[in-house]
Amino acid sequence: MMTHSGAALLIALFLAGCAGTQREAAPPSARKQERLAAVKADPAEAMRILNAYRAGKGLGPVRLDSTLTAMAQRQSDAMAAGDNLSHDAAGSFTSRVHGAGLDAARAAENLGAGYYSTQEAFDGWKKSSGHEANLSMPQATRIGLALAKNPQTRYGAWWTLVLAGEPEKRREMSAGPLVPVRGGGTTFRWGAPL
């Protein structure tokens, strides 16, 4: 027969196990710190790499976009802070796309971690069918590239590339004139009065 205090101890141990184990934060090696310090996101190189790749596939060029770059930076920062390679690190991709005013049907995101140069990141993305499909998205006309670093994480370097098409042009539509309708009252509608 288990006592009340014995049951409480088992429950406490069970809950502690559910919380997950904490990784010991070993200090990064001098080599890792040195390599990480040298990593830079190079937007000019990214444009050169991506536009050459797209040209080889008969696709149009892309240009750097400050809105997409800010969106990418928030995602990279969130992944580095949470040590989590996930499209949901800074909120769901859909919510981030809508928050940035993008057309979700013409937006994509590539993530990467552990790459120590812009070229390495693109080489990795080209080898992955899903990431390669984003690089080859016909509607893409602009990109944002970002890198966040955190030497206390598994990968150290956290990359995000956001691609998107041009924003939809908004069309102003008038509700039409205020016109009388059968049965009395008025409404906005297109066309001549009834």
mmCIF file of C-alpha atoms in Angstrom:
data_model
loop_
_atom_site.group_PDB
_atom_site.id
_atom_site.type_symbol
_atom_site.label_atom_id
_atom_site.label_comp_id
_atom_site.label_asym_id
_atom_site.label_seq_id
_atom_site.Cartn_x
_atom_site.Cartn_y
_atom_site.Cartn_z
ATOM 1 C CA MET A 1 0.000 0.000 0.000
ATOM 2 C CA MET A 2 1.385 3.390 -1.024
ATOM 3 C CA THR A 3 1.229 6.266 1.414
ATOM 4 C CA HIS A 4 -0.030 9.721 0.500
ATOM 5 C CA SER A 5 3.518 11.112 0.624
ATOM 6 C CA GLY A 6 4.793 8.229 -1.552
ATOM 7 C CA ALA A 7 2.135 8.954 -4.190
ATOM 8 C CA ALA A 8 2.992 12.657 -4.102
ATOM 9 C CA LEU A 9 6.665 11.831 -4.676
ATOM 10 C CA LEU A 10 5.823 9.638 -7.696
ATOM 11 C CA ILE A 11 3.609 12.362 -9.174
ATOM 12 C CA ALA A 12 6.354 14.962 -8.662
ATOM 13 C CA LEU A 13 8.909 12.699 -10.386
ATOM 14 C CA PHE A 14 6.480 12.023 -13.253
ATOM 15 C CA LEU A 15 5.814 15.729 -13.780
ATOM 16 C CA ALA A 16 9.523 16.501 -13.664
ATOM 17 C CA GLY A 17 10.029 13.917 -16.429
ATOM 18 C CA CYS A 18 7.265 15.516 -18.521
ATOM 19 C CA ALA A 19 8.966 18.882 -18.289
ATOM 20 C CA GLY A 20 11.821 17.510 -20.369
ATOM 21 C CA THR A 21 15.454 17.358 -19.567
ATOM 22 C CA GLN A 22 17.559 20.450 -19.586
ATOM 23 C CA ARG A 23 20.616 20.265 -21.798
ATOM 24 C CA GLU A 24 23.773 21.238 -20.078
ATOM 25 C CA ALA A 25 25.068 24.384 -21.656
ATOM 26 C CA ALA A 26 28.634 23.433 -22.416
ATOM 27 C CA PRO A 27 30.682 26.419 -23.457
ATOM 28 C CA PRO A 28 31.182 26.486 -27.230
ATOM 29 C CA SER A 29 34.616 25.469 -28.460
ATOM 30 C CA ALA A 30 37.079 28.165 -29.471
ATOM 31 C CA ARG A 31 36.843 26.901 -33.072
ATOM 32 C CA LYS A 32 33.026 27.182 -33.078
ATOM 33 C CA GLN A 33 33.199 30.688 -31.600
ATOM 34 C CA GLU A 34 35.766 31.713 -34.205
ATOM 35 C CA ARG A 35 33.738 30.300 -37.118
ATOM 36 C CA LEU A 36 30.532 31.825 -35.780
ATOM 37 C CA ALA A 37 32.124 35.254 -35.363
ATOM 38 C CA ALA A 38 33.130 35.176 -39.036
ATOM 39 C CA VAL A 39 29.648 34.294 -40.360
ATOM 40 C CA LYS A 40 27.890 37.142 -42.151
ATOM 41 C CA ALA A 41 24.657 37.232 -44.090
ATOM 42 C CA ASP A 42 25.655 38.797 -47.383
ATOM 43 C CA PRO A 43 22.573 40.108 -49.229
ATOM 44 C CA ALA A 44 24.609 41.025 -52.330
ATOM 45 C CA GLU A 45 26.001 37.496 -52.522
ATOM 46 C CA ALA A 46 22.530 36.054 -51.899
ATOM 47 C CA MET A 47 21.150 38.065 -54.814
ATOM 48 C CA ARG A 48 24.011 36.960 -57.072
ATOM 49 C CA ILE A 49 23.601 33.278 -56.120
ATOM 50 C CA LEU A 50 19.822 33.220 -56.330
ATOM 51 C CA ASN A 51 19.468 35.274 -59.503
ATOM 52 C CA ALA A 52 22.082 33.142 -61.321
ATOM 53 C CA TYR A 53 20.254 30.001 -60.179
ATOM 54 C CA ARG A 54 16.886 31.359 -61.290
ATOM 55 C CA ALA A 55 18.270 32.559 -64.640
ATOM 56 C CA GLY A 56 19.541 29.024 -65.293
ATOM 57 C CA LYS A 57 15.943 27.839 -64.904
ATOM 58 C CA GLY A 58 14.514 30.585 -67.133
ATOM 59 C CA LEU A 59 13.037 32.467 -64.170
ATOM 60 C CA GLY A 60 13.065 36.194 -63.521
ATOM 61 C CA PRO A 61 15.348 37.906 -61.017
ATOM 62 C CA VAL A 62 14.488 38.861 -57.451
ATOM 63 C CA ARG A 63 15.459 41.967 -55.521
ATOM 64 C CA LEU A 64 16.111 42.616 -51.849
ATOM 65 C CA ASP A 65 13.078 43.896 -49.936
ATOM 66 C CA SER A 66 13.276 45.617 -46.532
ATOM 67 C CA THR A 67 9.878 44.293 -45.334
ATOM 68 C CA LEU A 68 10.858 40.713 -46.120
ATOM 69 C CA THR A 69 14.300 41.226 -44.568
ATOM 70 C CA ALA A 70 12.725 42.447 -41.316
ATOM 71 C CA MET A 71 10.340 39.476 -41.348
ATOM 72 C CA ALA A 72 13.272 37.088 -41.923
ATOM 73 C CA GLN A 73 15.301 38.702 -39.128
ATOM 74 C CA ARG A 74 12.488 38.263 -36.588
ATOM 75 C CA GLN A 75 12.270 34.571 -37.545
ATOM 76 C CA SER A 76 16.043 33.990 -37.317
ATOM 77 C CA ASP A 77 16.207 35.814 -33.973
ATOM 78 C CA ALA A 78 13.357 33.683 -32.576
ATOM 79 C CA MET A 79 14.985 30.441 -33.733
ATOM 80 C CA ALA A 80 18.353 31.438 -32.234
ATOM 81 C CA ALA A 81 16.755 32.490 -28.944
ATOM 82 C CA GLY A 82 14.743 29.271 -28.654
ATOM 83 C CA ASP A 83 17.327 26.896 -30.177
ATOM 84 C CA ASN A 84 14.479 25.739 -32.405
ATOM 85 C CA LEU A 85 14.579 25.260 -36.179
ATOM 86 C CA SER A 86 10.861 25.773 -36.842
ATOM 87 C CA HIS A 87 8.620 27.816 -39.110
ATOM 88 C CA ASP A 88 6.578 28.613 -35.995
ATOM 89 C CA ALA A 89 9.440 30.022 -33.885
ATOM 90 C CA ALA A 90 8.254 33.637 -34.371
ATOM 91 C CA GLY A 91 4.586 32.722 -34.815
ATOM 92 C CA SER A 92 2.962 30.712 -37.580
ATOM 93 C CA PHE A 93 4.180 31.434 -41.091
ATOM 94 C CA THR A 94 0.622 32.285 -42.152
ATOM 95 C CA SER A 95 0.189 34.849 -39.380
ATOM 96 C CA ARG A 96 3.589 36.396 -40.125
ATOM 97 C CA VAL A 97 2.786 36.565 -43.851
ATOM 98 C CA HIS A 98 -0.554 38.260 -43.218
ATOM 99 C CA GLY A 99 1.021 40.575 -40.621
ATOM 100 C CA ALA A 100 3.536 41.728 -43.234
ATOM 101 C CA GLY A 101 0.734 42.338 -45.765
ATOM 102 C CA LEU A 102 1.894 39.577 -48.131
ATOM 103 C CA ASP A 103 -0.190 37.419 -50.434
ATOM 104 C CA ALA A 104 0.112 33.978 -48.805
ATOM 105 C CA ALA A 105 -0.250 32.209 -52.160
ATOM 106 C CA ARG A 106 2.907 33.909 -53.388
ATOM 107 C CA ALA A 107 5.176 33.719 -50.334
ATOM 108 C CA ALA A 108 7.606 31.075 -49.102
ATOM 109 C CA GLU A 109 10.233 30.638 -46.426
ATOM 110 C CA ASN A 110 13.453 28.644 -46.284
ATOM 111 C CA LEU A 111 15.105 28.000 -42.938
ATOM 112 C CA GLY A 112 18.542 26.666 -42.205
ATOM 113 C CA ALA A 113 20.904 26.261 -39.298
ATOM 114 C CA GLY A 114 24.574 25.490 -38.912
ATOM 115 C CA TYR A 115 25.634 27.057 -42.208
ATOM 116 C CA TYR A 116 28.730 29.224 -41.922
ATOM 117 C CA SER A 117 28.344 31.260 -45.114
ATOM 118 C CA THR A 118 25.642 32.558 -47.434
ATOM 119 C CA GLN A 119 26.917 30.130 -50.095
ATOM 120 C CA GLU A 120 26.611 27.158 -47.690
ATOM 121 C CA ALA A 121 23.021 28.129 -46.860
ATOM 122 C CA PHE A 122 22.040 28.296 -50.534
ATOM 123 C CA ASP A 123 23.878 25.050 -51.330
ATOM 124 C CA GLY A 124 21.873 23.339 -48.579
ATOM 125 C CA TRP A 125 18.585 24.770 -49.836
ATOM 126 C CA LYS A 126 19.311 23.706 -53.426
ATOM 127 C CA LYS A 127 19.774 20.081 -52.259
ATOM 128 C CA SER A 128 16.362 19.949 -50.539
ATOM 129 C CA SER A 129 13.382 19.494 -52.864
ATOM 130 C CA GLY A 130 11.025 21.674 -50.781
ATOM 131 C CA HIS A 131 13.555 24.471 -50.357
ATOM 132 C CA GLU A 132 14.554 24.248 -54.008
ATOM 133 C CA ALA A 133 10.904 24.621 -55.035
ATOM 134 C CA ASN A 134 10.802 27.877 -53.064
ATOM 135 C CA LEU A 135 14.000 29.136 -54.723
ATOM 136 C CA SER A 136 12.359 28.332 -58.084
ATOM 137 C CA MET A 137 8.970 29.890 -57.293
ATOM 138 C CA PRO A 138 7.997 31.589 -60.579
ATOM 139 C CA GLN A 139 6.048 34.397 -58.864
ATOM 140 C CA ALA A 140 8.972 35.426 -56.609
ATOM 141 C CA THR A 141 10.248 38.930 -57.316
ATOM 142 C CA ARG A 142 11.711 39.903 -53.929
ATOM 143 C CA ILE A 143 13.481 38.358 -50.984
ATOM 144 C CA GLY A 144 14.587 38.992 -47.440
ATOM 145 C CA LEU A 145 17.612 37.234 -45.959
ATOM 146 C CA ALA A 146 18.615 37.152 -42.310
ATOM 147 C CA LEU A 147 21.055 35.480 -39.965
ATOM 148 C CA ALA A 148 21.012 35.303 -36.175
ATOM 149 C CA LYS A 149 23.837 33.854 -34.098
ATOM 150 C CA ASN A 150 23.787 32.222 -30.692
ATOM 151 C CA PRO A 151 26.897 30.247 -29.710
ATOM 152 C CA GLN A 152 25.009 28.570 -26.840
ATOM 153 C CA THR A 153 22.747 26.681 -29.285
ATOM 154 C CA ARG A 154 23.171 23.444 -31.242
ATOM 155 C CA TYR A 155 23.805 25.115 -34.580
ATOM 156 C CA GLY A 156 25.084 28.561 -33.686
ATOM 157 C CA ALA A 157 23.996 30.162 -36.984
ATOM 158 C CA TRP A 158 20.271 30.453 -37.834
ATOM 159 C CA TRP A 159 19.212 31.454 -41.376
ATOM 160 C CA THR A 160 15.911 32.600 -42.863
ATOM 161 C CA LEU A 161 15.117 33.403 -46.487
ATOM 162 C CA VAL A 162 11.657 34.808 -47.279
ATOM 163 C CA LEU A 163 10.553 34.978 -50.926
ATOM 164 C CA ALA A 164 7.429 36.708 -52.219
ATOM 165 C CA GLY A 165 5.733 38.025 -55.303
ATOM 166 C CA GLU A 166 4.683 41.601 -55.838
ATOM 167 C CA PRO A 167 1.928 42.868 -53.579
ATOM 168 C CA GLU A 168 -1.541 42.765 -55.061
ATOM 169 C CA LYS A 169 -2.670 46.139 -56.301
ATOM 170 C CA ARG A 170 -5.674 47.187 -54.326
ATOM 171 C CA ARG A 171 -8.621 48.332 -56.394
ATOM 172 C CA GLU A 172 -10.892 50.966 -54.972
ATOM 173 C CA MET A 173 -14.482 50.026 -55.483
ATOM 174 C CA SER A 174 -17.378 52.319 -54.887
ATOM 175 C CA ALA A 175 -20.464 50.847 -53.321
ATOM 176 C CA GLY A 176 -22.422 52.925 -55.792
ATOM 177 C CA PRO A 177 -24.936 55.647 -55.191
ATOM 178 C CA LEU A 178 -27.533 55.595 -52.457
ATOM 179 C CA VAL A 179 -30.687 54.682 -54.369
ATOM 180 C CA PRO A 180 -34.289 54.000 -53.376
ATOM 181 C CA VAL A 181 -35.422 50.382 -53.454
ATOM 182 C CA ARG A 182 -38.855 48.825 -53.761
ATOM 183 C CA GLY A 183 -40.721 48.702 -50.491
ATOM 184 C CA GLY A 184 -39.154 51.907 -49.205
ATOM 185 C CA GLY A 185 -35.773 52.626 -47.702
ATOM 186 C CA THR A 186 -32.464 53.092 -49.415
ATOM 187 C CA THR A 187 -29.389 50.971 -49.990
ATOM 188 C CA PHE A 188 -26.057 51.146 -51.716
ATOM 189 C CA ARG A 189 -26.133 49.202 -54.937
ATOM 190 C CA TRP A 190 -24.720 49.240 -58.428
ATOM 191 C CA GLY A 191 -26.874 50.530 -61.231
ATOM 192 C CA ALA A 192 -29.887 52.676 -61.763
ATOM 193 C CA PRO A 193 -32.713 53.069 -59.209
ATOM 194 C CA LEU A 194 -35.381 50.374 -59.313
#
